[in-house]
XYZ file of C-alpha atoms in Angstrom:
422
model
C 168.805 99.016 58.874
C 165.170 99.432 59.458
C 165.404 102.152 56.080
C 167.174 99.934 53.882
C 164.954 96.881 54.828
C 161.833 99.229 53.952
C 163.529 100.358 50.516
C 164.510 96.568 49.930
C 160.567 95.775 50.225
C 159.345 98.523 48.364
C 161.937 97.546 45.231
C 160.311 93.538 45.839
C 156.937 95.237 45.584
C 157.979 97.507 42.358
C 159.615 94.749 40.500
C 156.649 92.897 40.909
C 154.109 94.729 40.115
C 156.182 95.930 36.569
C 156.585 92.169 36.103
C 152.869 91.685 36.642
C 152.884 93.354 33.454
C 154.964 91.809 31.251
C 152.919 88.591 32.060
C 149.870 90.137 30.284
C 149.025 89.355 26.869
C 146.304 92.030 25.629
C 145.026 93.083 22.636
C 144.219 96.667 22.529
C 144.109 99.808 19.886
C 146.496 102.555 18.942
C 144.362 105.825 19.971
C 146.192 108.377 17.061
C 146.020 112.250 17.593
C 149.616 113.333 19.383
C 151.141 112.990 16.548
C 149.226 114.395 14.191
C 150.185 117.584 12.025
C 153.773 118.874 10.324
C 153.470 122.055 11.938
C 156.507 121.154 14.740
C 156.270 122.055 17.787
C 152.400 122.763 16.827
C 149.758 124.254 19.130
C 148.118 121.196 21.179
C 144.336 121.292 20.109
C 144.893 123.095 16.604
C 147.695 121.012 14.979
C 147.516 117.700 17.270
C 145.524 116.299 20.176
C 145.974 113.406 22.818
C 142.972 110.937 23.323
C 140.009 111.844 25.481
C 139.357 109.708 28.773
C 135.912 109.268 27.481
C 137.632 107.293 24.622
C 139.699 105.207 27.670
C 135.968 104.362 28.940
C 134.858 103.149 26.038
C 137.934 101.175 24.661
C 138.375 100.245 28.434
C 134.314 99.044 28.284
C 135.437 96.748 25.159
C 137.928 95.050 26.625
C 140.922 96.665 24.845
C 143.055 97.278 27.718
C 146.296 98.165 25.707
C 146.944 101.387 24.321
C 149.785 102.156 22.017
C 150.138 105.885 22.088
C 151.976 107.443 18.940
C 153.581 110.730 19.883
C 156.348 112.843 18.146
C 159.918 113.700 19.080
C 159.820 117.299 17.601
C 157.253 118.071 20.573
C 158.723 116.293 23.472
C 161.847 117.450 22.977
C 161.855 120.462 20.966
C 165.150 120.901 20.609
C 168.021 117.999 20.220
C 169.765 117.319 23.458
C 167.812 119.603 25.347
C 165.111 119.504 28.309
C 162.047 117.638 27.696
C 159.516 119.770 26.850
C 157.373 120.292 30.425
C 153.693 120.819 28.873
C 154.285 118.020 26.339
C 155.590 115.635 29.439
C 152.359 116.323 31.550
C 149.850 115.799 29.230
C 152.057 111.818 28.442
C 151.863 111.301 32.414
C 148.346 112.723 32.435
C 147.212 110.249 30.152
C 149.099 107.696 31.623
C 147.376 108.333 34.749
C 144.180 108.204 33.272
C 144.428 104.534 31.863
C 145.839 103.162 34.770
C 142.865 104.511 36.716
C 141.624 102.088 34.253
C 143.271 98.725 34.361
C 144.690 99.604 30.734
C 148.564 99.331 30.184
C 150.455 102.020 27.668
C 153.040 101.788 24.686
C 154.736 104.943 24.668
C 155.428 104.866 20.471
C 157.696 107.272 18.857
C 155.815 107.850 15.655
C 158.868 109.057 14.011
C 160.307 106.883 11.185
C 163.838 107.483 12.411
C 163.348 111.290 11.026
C 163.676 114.753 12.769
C 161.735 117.340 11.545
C 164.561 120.779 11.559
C 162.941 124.046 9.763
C 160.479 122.091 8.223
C 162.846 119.192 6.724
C 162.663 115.298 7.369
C 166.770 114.448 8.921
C 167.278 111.082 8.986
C 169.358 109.847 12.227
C 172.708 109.999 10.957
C 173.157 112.780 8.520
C 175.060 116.108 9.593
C 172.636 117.341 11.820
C 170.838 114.327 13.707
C 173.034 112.021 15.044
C 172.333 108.821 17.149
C 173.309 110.534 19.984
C 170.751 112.785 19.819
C 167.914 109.920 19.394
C 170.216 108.434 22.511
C 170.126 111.276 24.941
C 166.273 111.779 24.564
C 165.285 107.506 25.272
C 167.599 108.462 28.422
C 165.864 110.905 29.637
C 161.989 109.794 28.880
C 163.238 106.812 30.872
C 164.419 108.614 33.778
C 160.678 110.581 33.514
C 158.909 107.606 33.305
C 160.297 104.821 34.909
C 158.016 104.630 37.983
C 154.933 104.246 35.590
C 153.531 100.738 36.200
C 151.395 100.581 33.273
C 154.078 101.205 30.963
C 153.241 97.960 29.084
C 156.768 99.121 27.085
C 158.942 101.666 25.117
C 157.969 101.652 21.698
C 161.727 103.261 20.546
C 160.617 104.379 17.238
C 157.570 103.486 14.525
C 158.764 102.121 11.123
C 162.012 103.205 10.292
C 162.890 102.935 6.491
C 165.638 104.320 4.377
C 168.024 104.917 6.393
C 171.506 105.229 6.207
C 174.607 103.770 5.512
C 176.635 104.703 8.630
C 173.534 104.653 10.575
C 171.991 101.633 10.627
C 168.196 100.444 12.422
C 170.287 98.188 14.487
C 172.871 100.083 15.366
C 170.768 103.089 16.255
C 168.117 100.604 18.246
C 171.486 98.920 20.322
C 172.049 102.757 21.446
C 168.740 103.595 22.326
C 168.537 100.415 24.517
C 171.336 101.213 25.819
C 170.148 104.770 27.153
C 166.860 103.556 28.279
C 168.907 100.971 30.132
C 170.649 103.856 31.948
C 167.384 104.599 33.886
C 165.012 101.728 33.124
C 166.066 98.466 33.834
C 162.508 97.232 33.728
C 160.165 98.417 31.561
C 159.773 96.364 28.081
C 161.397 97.420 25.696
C 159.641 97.104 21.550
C 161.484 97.401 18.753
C 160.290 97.846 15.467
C 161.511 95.960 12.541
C 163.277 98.129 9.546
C 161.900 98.485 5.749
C 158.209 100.280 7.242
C 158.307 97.300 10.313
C 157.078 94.938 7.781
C 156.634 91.025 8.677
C 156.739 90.322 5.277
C 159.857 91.549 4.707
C 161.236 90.790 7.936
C 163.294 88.358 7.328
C 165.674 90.754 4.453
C 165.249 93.448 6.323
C 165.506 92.593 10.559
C 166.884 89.347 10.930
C 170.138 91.240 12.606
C 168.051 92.503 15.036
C 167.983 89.199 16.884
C 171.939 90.032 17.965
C 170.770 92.955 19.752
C 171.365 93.165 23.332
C 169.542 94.204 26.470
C 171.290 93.710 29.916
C 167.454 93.399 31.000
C 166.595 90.502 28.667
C 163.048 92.251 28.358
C 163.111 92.905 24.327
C 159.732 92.054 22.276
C 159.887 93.010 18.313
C 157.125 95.027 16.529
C 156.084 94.223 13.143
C 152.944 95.629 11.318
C 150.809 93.931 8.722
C 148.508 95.651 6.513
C 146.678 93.364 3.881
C 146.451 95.910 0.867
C 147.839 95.717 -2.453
C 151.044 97.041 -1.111
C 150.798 96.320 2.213
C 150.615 100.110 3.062
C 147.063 100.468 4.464
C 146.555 103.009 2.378
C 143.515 100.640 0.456
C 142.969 102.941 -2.592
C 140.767 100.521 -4.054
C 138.179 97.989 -3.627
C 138.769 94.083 -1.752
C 139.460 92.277 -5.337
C 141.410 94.825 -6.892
C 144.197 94.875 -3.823
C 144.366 91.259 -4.501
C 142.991 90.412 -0.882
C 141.953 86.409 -0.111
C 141.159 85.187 3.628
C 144.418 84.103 4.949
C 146.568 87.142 3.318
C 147.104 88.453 6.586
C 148.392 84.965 8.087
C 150.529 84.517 4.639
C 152.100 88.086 5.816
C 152.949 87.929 8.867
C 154.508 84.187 8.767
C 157.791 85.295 8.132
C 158.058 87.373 11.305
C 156.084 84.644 13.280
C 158.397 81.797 12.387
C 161.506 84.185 12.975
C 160.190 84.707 16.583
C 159.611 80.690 16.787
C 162.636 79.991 15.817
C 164.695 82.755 17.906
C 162.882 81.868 20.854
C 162.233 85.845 21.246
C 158.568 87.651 22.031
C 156.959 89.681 19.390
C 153.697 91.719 19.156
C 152.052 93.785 15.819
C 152.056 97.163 16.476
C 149.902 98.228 13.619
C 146.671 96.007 11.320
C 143.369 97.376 10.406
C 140.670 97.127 7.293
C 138.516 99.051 6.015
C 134.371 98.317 6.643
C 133.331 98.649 3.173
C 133.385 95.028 2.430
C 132.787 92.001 4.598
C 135.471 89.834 3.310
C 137.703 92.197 5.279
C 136.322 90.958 8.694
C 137.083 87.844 7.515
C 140.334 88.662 6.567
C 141.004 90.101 10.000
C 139.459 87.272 11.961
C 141.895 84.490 10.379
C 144.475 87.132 10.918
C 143.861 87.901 14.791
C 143.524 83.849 15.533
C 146.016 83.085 14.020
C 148.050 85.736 16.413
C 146.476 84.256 19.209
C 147.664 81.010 18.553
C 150.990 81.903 18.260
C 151.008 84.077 21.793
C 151.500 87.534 19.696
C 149.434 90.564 20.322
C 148.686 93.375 18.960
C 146.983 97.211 18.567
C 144.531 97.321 16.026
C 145.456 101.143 13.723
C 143.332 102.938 14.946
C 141.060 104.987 17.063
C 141.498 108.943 18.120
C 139.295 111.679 18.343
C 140.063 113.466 15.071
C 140.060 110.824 12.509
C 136.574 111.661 10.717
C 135.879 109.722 7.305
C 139.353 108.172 7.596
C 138.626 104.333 6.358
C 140.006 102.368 9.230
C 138.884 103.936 12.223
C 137.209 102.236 14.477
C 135.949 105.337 16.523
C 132.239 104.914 17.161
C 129.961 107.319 15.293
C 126.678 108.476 17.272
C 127.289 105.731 19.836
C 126.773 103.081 16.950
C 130.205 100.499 16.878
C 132.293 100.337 13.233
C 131.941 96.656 12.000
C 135.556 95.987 12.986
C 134.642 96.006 16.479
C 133.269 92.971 16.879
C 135.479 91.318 15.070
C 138.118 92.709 17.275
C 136.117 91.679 20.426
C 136.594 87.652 19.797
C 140.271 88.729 20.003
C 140.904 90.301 23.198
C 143.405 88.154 24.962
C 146.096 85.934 23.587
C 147.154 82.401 24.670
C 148.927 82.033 27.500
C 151.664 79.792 26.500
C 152.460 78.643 23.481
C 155.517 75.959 22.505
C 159.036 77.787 20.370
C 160.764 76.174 17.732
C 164.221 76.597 17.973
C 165.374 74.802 14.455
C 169.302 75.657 15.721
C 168.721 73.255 18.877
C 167.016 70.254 17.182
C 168.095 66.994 17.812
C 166.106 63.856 16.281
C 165.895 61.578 19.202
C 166.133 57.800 18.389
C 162.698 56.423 18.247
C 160.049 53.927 17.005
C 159.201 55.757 13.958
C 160.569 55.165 10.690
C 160.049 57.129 7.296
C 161.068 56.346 3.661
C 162.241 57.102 0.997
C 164.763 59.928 1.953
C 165.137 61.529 0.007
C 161.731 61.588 -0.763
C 159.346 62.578 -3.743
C 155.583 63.133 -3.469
C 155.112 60.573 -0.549
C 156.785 59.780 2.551
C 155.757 56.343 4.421
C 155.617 56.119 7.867
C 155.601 53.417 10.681
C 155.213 53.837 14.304
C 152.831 56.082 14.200
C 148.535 55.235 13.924
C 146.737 55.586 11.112
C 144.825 58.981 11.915
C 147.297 61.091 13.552
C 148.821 64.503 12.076
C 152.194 65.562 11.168
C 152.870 69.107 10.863
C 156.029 69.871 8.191
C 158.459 72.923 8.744
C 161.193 73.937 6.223
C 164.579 74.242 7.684
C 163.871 78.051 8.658
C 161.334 76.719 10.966
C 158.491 77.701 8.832
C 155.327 75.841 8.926
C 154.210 74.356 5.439
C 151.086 72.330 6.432
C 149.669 69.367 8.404
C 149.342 65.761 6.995
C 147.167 62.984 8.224
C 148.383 59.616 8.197
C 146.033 57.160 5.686
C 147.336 54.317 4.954
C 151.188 54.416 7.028
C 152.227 57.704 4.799
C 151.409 61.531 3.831
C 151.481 61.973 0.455
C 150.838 65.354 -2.065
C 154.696 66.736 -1.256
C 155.310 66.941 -4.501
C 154.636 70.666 -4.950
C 157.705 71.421 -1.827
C 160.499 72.725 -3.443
C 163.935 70.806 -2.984
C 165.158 71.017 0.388
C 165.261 69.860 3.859
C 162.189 69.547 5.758
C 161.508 68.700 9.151
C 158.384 66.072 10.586
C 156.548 67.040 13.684
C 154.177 64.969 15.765
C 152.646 65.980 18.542
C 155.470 68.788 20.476
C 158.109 66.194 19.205
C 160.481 67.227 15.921
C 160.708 63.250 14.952
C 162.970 63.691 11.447
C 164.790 65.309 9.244
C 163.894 64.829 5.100
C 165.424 65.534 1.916
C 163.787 66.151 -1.572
């Protein structure tokens, strides 16, 4: 009795110290390098490299206390189905160790695009010779190794998968790997990336299925990446007006996925944003970005730091001791709200109240009694997507007529108050 009453304590202690966790809302960095190189396995510290601890001190000094940590499947598990590679698994806990001797919480990514690399090909899970199974049976087992990791901040099951195919699909493979984590974990967070590259923009054409996926756990939270190039690749080939780049492109980008989450009711976080420092207008650009994040309760890891980027245009590695110009933009962003307010559009119901609005349908202006001159009314298409805020002058809101035709709903205050036509 006395044993099980000690176990039943130290499980109360476990589960809330992992929960501790999840309450945490950080902003942090990925720190690149394990996944570097397409020579697979690859000798560590000629083809790839992990991040240094002296890196931990100084993102750790900043106050970017989350670390999303890309590494590859080819070199943790070397060969499909088999034993986790042993070097490859010390050097993970290693560096696990080392940030949690530093307050800092870990995303274990798998930076592989739902690909394989076999004698020097790309496989895409679900052709002859990479199955889901295979994806499957190595989640299961990096659970089972990692499970007693407290600073685990979650299982990033795989970066950007795109292209995939037919009789393999993002969501089906993503239900399976939850599934096998779930074997072992019950737990830890687990992320999951959005198809078509992760994209927020696109996330509505592309993930919106994801929503039905299922975790016995309840402890799911969505990845999407933003990148505010001309294509929305990060790659910024050319210069701040050429890529078409204005101050809220970044908040325009990642609405979609924002609103999806409000609207869902389900937690989300950006795995991957950065600029370059050759203009300004970028930090502005990022700023808008980041609060607007904040607002919403999302957080994110800025792409990226690690030890062998160089010249590469959006690292924020510090040369000679001297910050990049990112960083303090990135330091008025460290922490996210704590709470913020969903909008579940499937559960409204307009209460019977005071206020009245005409006409409805309506035009270009709605008027509106019951409510003082001077207050705000934030509008939301039917999707639960924000449009804009109004002020009340003179008992109506007026200017609607550039909405296109459709139903709208009227907030005021944390109250959805009605339902108009146009």
């Amino acid at each position: 009795m006395k044993k099980n009453l000690t176990i039943a304590l130290l499980s109360i202690i476990f589960f809330s110290i992992k929960n501790d966790v999840y309450s945490q809302t950080p902003f942090g960095v990925n720190l690149a390098g394990a996944e570097f190189g397409s020579n697979f396995p690859g000798t560590y510290n000629i083809d790839y490299t992990y991040p240094t601890s002296s890196e931990l001190d100084y993102y750790h000094a900043k106050g970017l206390n989350l670390i999303r940590l890309p590494i590859k499947w080819e070199r943790i598990q070397p060969i499909l189905n088999g034993n986790l590679s042993a070097p490859e698994l010390l050097r993970i806990k290693n560096f696990l160790l080392l940030a949690q001797n530093r307050n800092m919480n870990v995303i274990i990514d798998l930076h592989n695009y739902c690909r394989y690399n076999i004698n020097g090909i790309d496989r895409i899970i679900g052709s002859n010779d990479l199955s889901i199974d295979n994806i499957k049976n190595l989640w299961t087992k990096l659970a089972l190794e990692l499970n007693t990791y407290t600073n685990i901040w979650g299982y990033g099951i795989m970066n950007e998968p795109h292209d995939l195919l037919v009789n393999a699909t993002w969501f089906n493979i993503a239900q399976e790997i939850i599934n096998g984590i779930r074997i072992n974990d019950v737990t830890t967070r687990i992320i999951v990336g959005g198809d078509s590259y992760s994209s927020a923009a696109r996330w509505i054409q592309y993930s919106d299925n994801l929503k039905n996926l299922s975790d016995p756990s309840n402890k799911l939270t969505f990845e999407a990446h933003v990148y505010f190039d001309n294509d929305a690749s990060g790659s910024y080939d050319s210069n701040y007006d050429n890529e078409g780049a204005y101050p809220n492109i970044g908040v325009d980008r990642a609405t979609p996925f924002v609103n999806w989450l409000l609207i869902n009711n389900l937690n989300g976080f950006i795995g991957e944003y950065g600029i370059p420092a050759n203009d300004n207008r970028w930090l502005v650009v990022l700023n808008n970005f980041l609060s607007y994040l904040k607002a919403n309760c999302i957080n994110g890891t800025y792409w990226a730091g690690g030890p062998w980027w160089g010249n590469y245009i959006l690292s924020i590695e510090p040369e000679l001791g001297v910050d990049k110009p990112q960083m303090s933009t990135l330091l008025n962003h460290l922490n996210t709200n704590s709470n913020c307010p969903s909008l579940n559009i499937d559960d409204v119901t307009i209460p019977l109240n005071q206020y009245n609005f005409s006409p409805n349908p309506f035009l270009d202006v709605i008027n509106i009694s019951g409510i003082d001159e001077g207050e705000y009314i934030n509008i939301y298409d039917i999707t639960g997507r924000f449009i804009n805020t109004q002020k009340i002058i003179n008992s109506r809101i007026e200017n609607l007529g550039n909405l296109k035709s459709g139903i709208y709903l009227l907030k005021y205050k944390d109250l959805i108050i009605s339902k108009m036509i146009k």
